[in-house]
Amino acid sequence: MSTSATSHRPTATRKHPVYRGIRCRSGKWVSEISEPRKTTRIWLGTYPTPEMAAAAYDVAALALKGGDAVLNFPDLAWSYPVPSSPEPALIRRAAEAGAEFVKSSAGGLIGGEFVDEDAIFRMPNLLADMAEGMMISPPPPAVAGNDYRPAVESSDSDDLWSY
């Protein structure tokens, strides 16, 4: 009774069920991408989380395929670093930077965790300022003889507070 050596052996690596271009190897996540019109692949690195490896793949996919690339996180494409040329070493460095970006500042966008918009947009107190702006009270109603409205007002346009 002969069996193939590879037929029942568990695989050492496994693809992620959702993210493209990554797989689990020895408890860590690795990422690589095929170069267009070549048989070679660019190694993008080993990462502790699947999201970081997927972001590294996205950076490389954008560098090699441009706007036609299918991305794991299309909403983050604007934030990814862009290598100056499609050389594997530059793509690898940009991919590592993209993975670090996901780890440090955009984890909440991906994993459903808290997102610090103040840090992402470099606008201290962004949410507090927006909330304060929404809580401004309307002006007091006009009292006979003491109208707060400007003297020139068109009858065909409504005041913001007239509703």
mmCIF file of C-alpha atoms in Angstrom:
data_model
loop_
_atom_site.group_PDB
_atom_site.id
_atom_site.type_symbol
_atom_site.label_atom_id
_atom_site.label_comp_id
_atom_site.label_asym_id
_atom_site.label_seq_id
_atom_site.Cartn_x
_atom_site.Cartn_y
_atom_site.Cartn_z
ATOM 1 C CA MET A 1 0.000 0.000 0.000
ATOM 2 C CA SER A 2 1.764 3.140 -1.167
ATOM 3 C CA THR A 3 0.754 6.685 -0.455
ATOM 4 C CA SER A 4 2.042 9.901 -1.779
ATOM 5 C CA ALA A 5 4.315 11.789 0.583
ATOM 6 C CA THR A 6 2.359 14.990 0.089
ATOM 7 C CA SER A 7 -1.194 13.676 0.055
ATOM 8 C CA HIS A 8 -1.933 13.716 3.802
ATOM 9 C CA ARG A 9 0.834 15.912 5.168
ATOM 10 C CA PRO A 10 -0.430 19.110 6.774
ATOM 11 C CA THR A 11 0.716 22.210 5.012
ATOM 12 C CA ALA A 12 3.306 24.392 6.700
ATOM 13 C CA THR A 13 1.656 27.532 5.354
ATOM 14 C CA ARG A 14 -1.944 28.532 4.891
ATOM 15 C CA LYS A 15 -3.558 31.367 2.980
ATOM 16 C CA HIS A 16 -5.702 33.879 4.763
ATOM 17 C CA PRO A 17 -9.428 33.361 4.017
ATOM 18 C CA VAL A 18 -10.045 37.066 3.345
ATOM 19 C CA TYR A 19 -6.838 38.958 2.570
ATOM 20 C CA ARG A 20 -4.948 38.641 -0.693
ATOM 21 C CA GLY A 21 -1.198 38.088 -0.963
ATOM 22 C CA ILE A 22 -0.579 36.802 2.557
ATOM 23 C CA ARG A 23 -0.267 33.497 4.350
ATOM 24 C CA CYS A 24 0.488 32.221 7.837
ATOM 25 C CA ARG A 25 3.865 30.611 8.394
ATOM 26 C CA SER A 26 5.009 29.464 11.820
ATOM 27 C CA GLY A 27 2.483 31.666 13.577
ATOM 28 C CA LYS A 28 3.449 34.843 11.713
ATOM 29 C CA TRP A 29 2.011 36.406 8.597
ATOM 30 C CA VAL A 30 4.106 36.693 5.455
ATOM 31 C CA SER A 31 3.424 38.715 2.346
ATOM 32 C CA GLU A 32 4.700 38.522 -1.213
ATOM 33 C CA ILE A 33 3.548 39.558 -4.662
ATOM 34 C CA SER A 34 4.198 38.356 -8.205
ATOM 35 C CA GLU A 35 5.818 40.835 -10.546
ATOM 36 C CA PRO A 36 3.670 41.534 -13.618
ATOM 37 C CA ARG A 37 4.730 39.678 -16.760
ATOM 38 C CA LYS A 38 7.518 37.869 -14.856
ATOM 39 C CA THR A 39 7.831 34.576 -13.041
ATOM 40 C CA THR A 40 9.523 36.179 -10.029
ATOM 41 C CA ARG A 41 7.957 37.286 -6.776
ATOM 42 C CA ILE A 42 8.873 40.144 -4.458
ATOM 43 C CA TRP A 43 9.181 39.199 -0.794
ATOM 44 C CA LEU A 44 7.419 41.881 1.276
ATOM 45 C CA GLY A 45 8.192 40.657 4.765
ATOM 46 C CA THR A 46 6.956 38.862 7.850
ATOM 47 C CA TYR A 47 4.450 40.564 10.137
ATOM 48 C CA PRO A 48 2.766 39.827 13.474
ATOM 49 C CA THR A 49 -0.793 40.481 12.218
ATOM 50 C CA PRO A 50 -2.628 39.608 9.012
ATOM 51 C CA GLU A 51 -3.700 43.251 8.626
ATOM 52 C CA MET A 52 -0.094 44.453 8.525
ATOM 53 C CA ALA A 53 0.847 41.819 5.937
ATOM 54 C CA ALA A 54 -2.239 42.687 3.882
ATOM 55 C CA ALA A 55 -1.338 46.393 3.954
ATOM 56 C CA ALA A 56 2.192 45.535 2.766
ATOM 57 C CA TYR A 57 0.640 43.630 -0.136
ATOM 58 C CA ASP A 58 -1.606 46.608 -0.955
ATOM 59 C CA VAL A 59 1.367 48.995 -1.161
ATOM 60 C CA ALA A 60 3.193 46.627 -3.512
ATOM 61 C CA ALA A 61 0.078 46.017 -5.617
ATOM 62 C CA LEU A 62 -0.426 49.758 -6.088
ATOM 63 C CA ALA A 63 3.239 50.218 -7.012
ATOM 64 C CA LEU A 64 3.173 47.397 -9.579
ATOM 65 C CA LYS A 65 -0.385 47.534 -10.941
ATOM 66 C CA GLY A 66 -1.502 51.098 -10.262
ATOM 67 C CA GLY A 67 -5.168 51.971 -9.941
ATOM 68 C CA ASP A 68 -6.225 48.599 -11.381
ATOM 69 C CA ALA A 69 -4.849 46.749 -8.358
ATOM 70 C CA VAL A 70 -7.289 44.764 -6.249
ATOM 71 C CA LEU A 71 -6.611 45.849 -2.670
ATOM 72 C CA ASN A 72 -7.335 44.417 0.740
ATOM 73 C CA PHE A 73 -8.064 47.882 2.147
ATOM 74 C CA PRO A 74 -9.100 50.168 -0.722
ATOM 75 C CA ASP A 75 -10.188 52.916 1.695
ATOM 76 C CA LEU A 76 -6.596 53.260 2.935
ATOM 77 C CA ALA A 77 -5.001 53.551 -0.518
ATOM 78 C CA TRP A 78 -4.587 57.329 -0.165
ATOM 79 C CA SER A 79 -2.487 56.862 2.961
ATOM 80 C CA TYR A 80 -0.020 54.290 1.634
ATOM 81 C CA PRO A 81 3.547 55.325 0.790
ATOM 82 C CA VAL A 82 4.462 55.260 -2.900
ATOM 83 C CA PRO A 83 7.919 54.024 -3.939
ATOM 84 C CA SER A 84 9.816 56.284 -6.321
ATOM 85 C CA SER A 85 10.289 53.431 -8.818
ATOM 86 C CA PRO A 86 9.097 49.824 -9.214
ATOM 87 C CA GLU A 87 12.375 48.328 -7.984
ATOM 88 C CA PRO A 88 11.862 45.397 -5.578
ATOM 89 C CA ALA A 89 13.977 46.963 -2.801
ATOM 90 C CA LEU A 90 11.996 50.219 -2.916
ATOM 91 C CA ILE A 91 8.692 48.377 -3.043
ATOM 92 C CA ARG A 92 9.746 46.292 -0.040
ATOM 93 C CA ARG A 93 10.625 49.432 1.989
ATOM 94 C CA ALA A 94 7.343 51.119 1.057
ATOM 95 C CA ALA A 95 5.428 47.936 1.947
ATOM 96 C CA GLU A 96 7.063 47.861 5.385
ATOM 97 C CA ALA A 97 6.129 51.518 5.917
ATOM 98 C CA GLY A 98 2.532 50.782 4.883
ATOM 99 C CA ALA A 99 2.354 47.918 7.365
ATOM 100 C CA GLU A 100 3.687 50.162 10.134
ATOM 101 C CA PHE A 101 1.097 52.797 9.262
ATOM 102 C CA VAL A 102 -1.681 50.231 9.722
ATOM 103 C CA LYS A 103 -0.140 49.083 12.993
ATOM 104 C CA SER A 104 0.355 52.542 14.476
ATOM 105 C CA SER A 105 -2.505 54.721 13.334
ATOM 106 C CA ALA A 106 -5.157 52.961 11.297
ATOM 107 C CA GLY A 107 -5.759 49.763 13.239
ATOM 108 C CA GLY A 108 -9.210 50.952 14.277
ATOM 109 C CA LEU A 109 -10.231 51.427 10.650
ATOM 110 C CA ILE A 110 -9.483 47.797 9.959
ATOM 111 C CA GLY A 111 -10.140 45.867 13.115
ATOM 112 C CA GLY A 112 -13.142 47.735 14.477
ATOM 113 C CA GLU A 113 -11.069 49.188 17.332
ATOM 114 C CA PHE A 114 -10.915 52.784 18.557
ATOM 115 C CA VAL A 115 -9.714 55.222 15.918
ATOM 116 C CA ASP A 116 -7.890 58.375 16.970
ATOM 117 C CA GLU A 117 -9.029 60.801 14.279
ATOM 118 C CA ASP A 118 -7.060 63.579 15.939
ATOM 119 C CA ALA A 119 -3.807 61.720 15.239
ATOM 120 C CA ILE A 120 -4.775 60.525 11.774
ATOM 121 C CA PHE A 121 -5.765 63.960 10.481
ATOM 122 C CA ARG A 122 -3.271 65.872 12.662
ATOM 123 C CA MET A 123 -6.093 68.058 13.945
ATOM 124 C CA PRO A 124 -6.130 68.193 17.756
ATOM 125 C CA ASN A 125 -9.613 68.115 19.257
ATOM 126 C CA LEU A 126 -11.279 67.412 15.908
ATOM 127 C CA LEU A 127 -14.227 65.483 17.333
ATOM 128 C CA ALA A 128 -14.632 67.791 20.328
ATOM 129 C CA ASP A 129 -14.689 70.844 18.049
ATOM 130 C CA MET A 130 -17.199 69.207 15.712
ATOM 131 C CA ALA A 131 -19.438 68.249 18.634
ATOM 132 C CA GLU A 132 -19.209 71.750 20.097
ATOM 133 C CA GLY A 133 -20.171 73.206 16.732
ATOM 134 C CA MET A 134 -23.289 71.059 16.651
ATOM 135 C CA MET A 135 -24.367 72.171 20.138
ATOM 136 C CA ILE A 136 -24.553 75.898 19.451
ATOM 137 C CA SER A 137 -27.911 77.187 20.551
ATOM 138 C CA PRO A 138 -30.059 79.021 18.044
ATOM 139 C CA PRO A 139 -30.326 82.776 18.483
ATOM 140 C CA PRO A 140 -33.181 84.032 20.639
ATOM 141 C CA PRO A 141 -36.493 84.603 18.886
ATOM 142 C CA ALA A 142 -37.193 88.105 17.652
ATOM 143 C CA VAL A 143 -39.017 90.215 20.186
ATOM 144 C CA ALA A 144 -41.267 93.055 18.986
ATOM 145 C CA GLY A 145 -39.117 96.127 18.526
ATOM 146 C CA ASN A 146 -35.878 94.176 19.099
ATOM 147 C CA ASP A 147 -35.298 92.186 15.907
ATOM 148 C CA TYR A 148 -31.887 90.504 15.768
ATOM 149 C CA ARG A 149 -32.160 89.847 12.034
ATOM 150 C CA PRO A 150 -30.143 91.927 9.590
ATOM 151 C CA ALA A 151 -31.978 94.821 7.961
ATOM 152 C CA VAL A 152 -31.547 93.413 4.444
ATOM 153 C CA GLU A 153 -33.258 90.070 4.115
ATOM 154 C CA SER A 154 -34.782 88.414 1.103
ATOM 155 C CA SER A 155 -38.286 87.100 1.541
ATOM 156 C CA ASP A 156 -37.617 84.103 -0.716
ATOM 157 C CA SER A 157 -34.784 82.686 1.411
ATOM 158 C CA ASP A 158 -35.292 81.120 4.803
ATOM 159 C CA ASP A 159 -33.202 81.745 7.860
ATOM 160 C CA LEU A 160 -31.276 78.778 9.212
ATOM 161 C CA TRP A 161 -33.213 78.990 12.480
ATOM 162 C CA SER A 162 -36.658 79.532 11.005
ATOM 163 C CA TYR A 163 -37.580 75.858 11.016
#
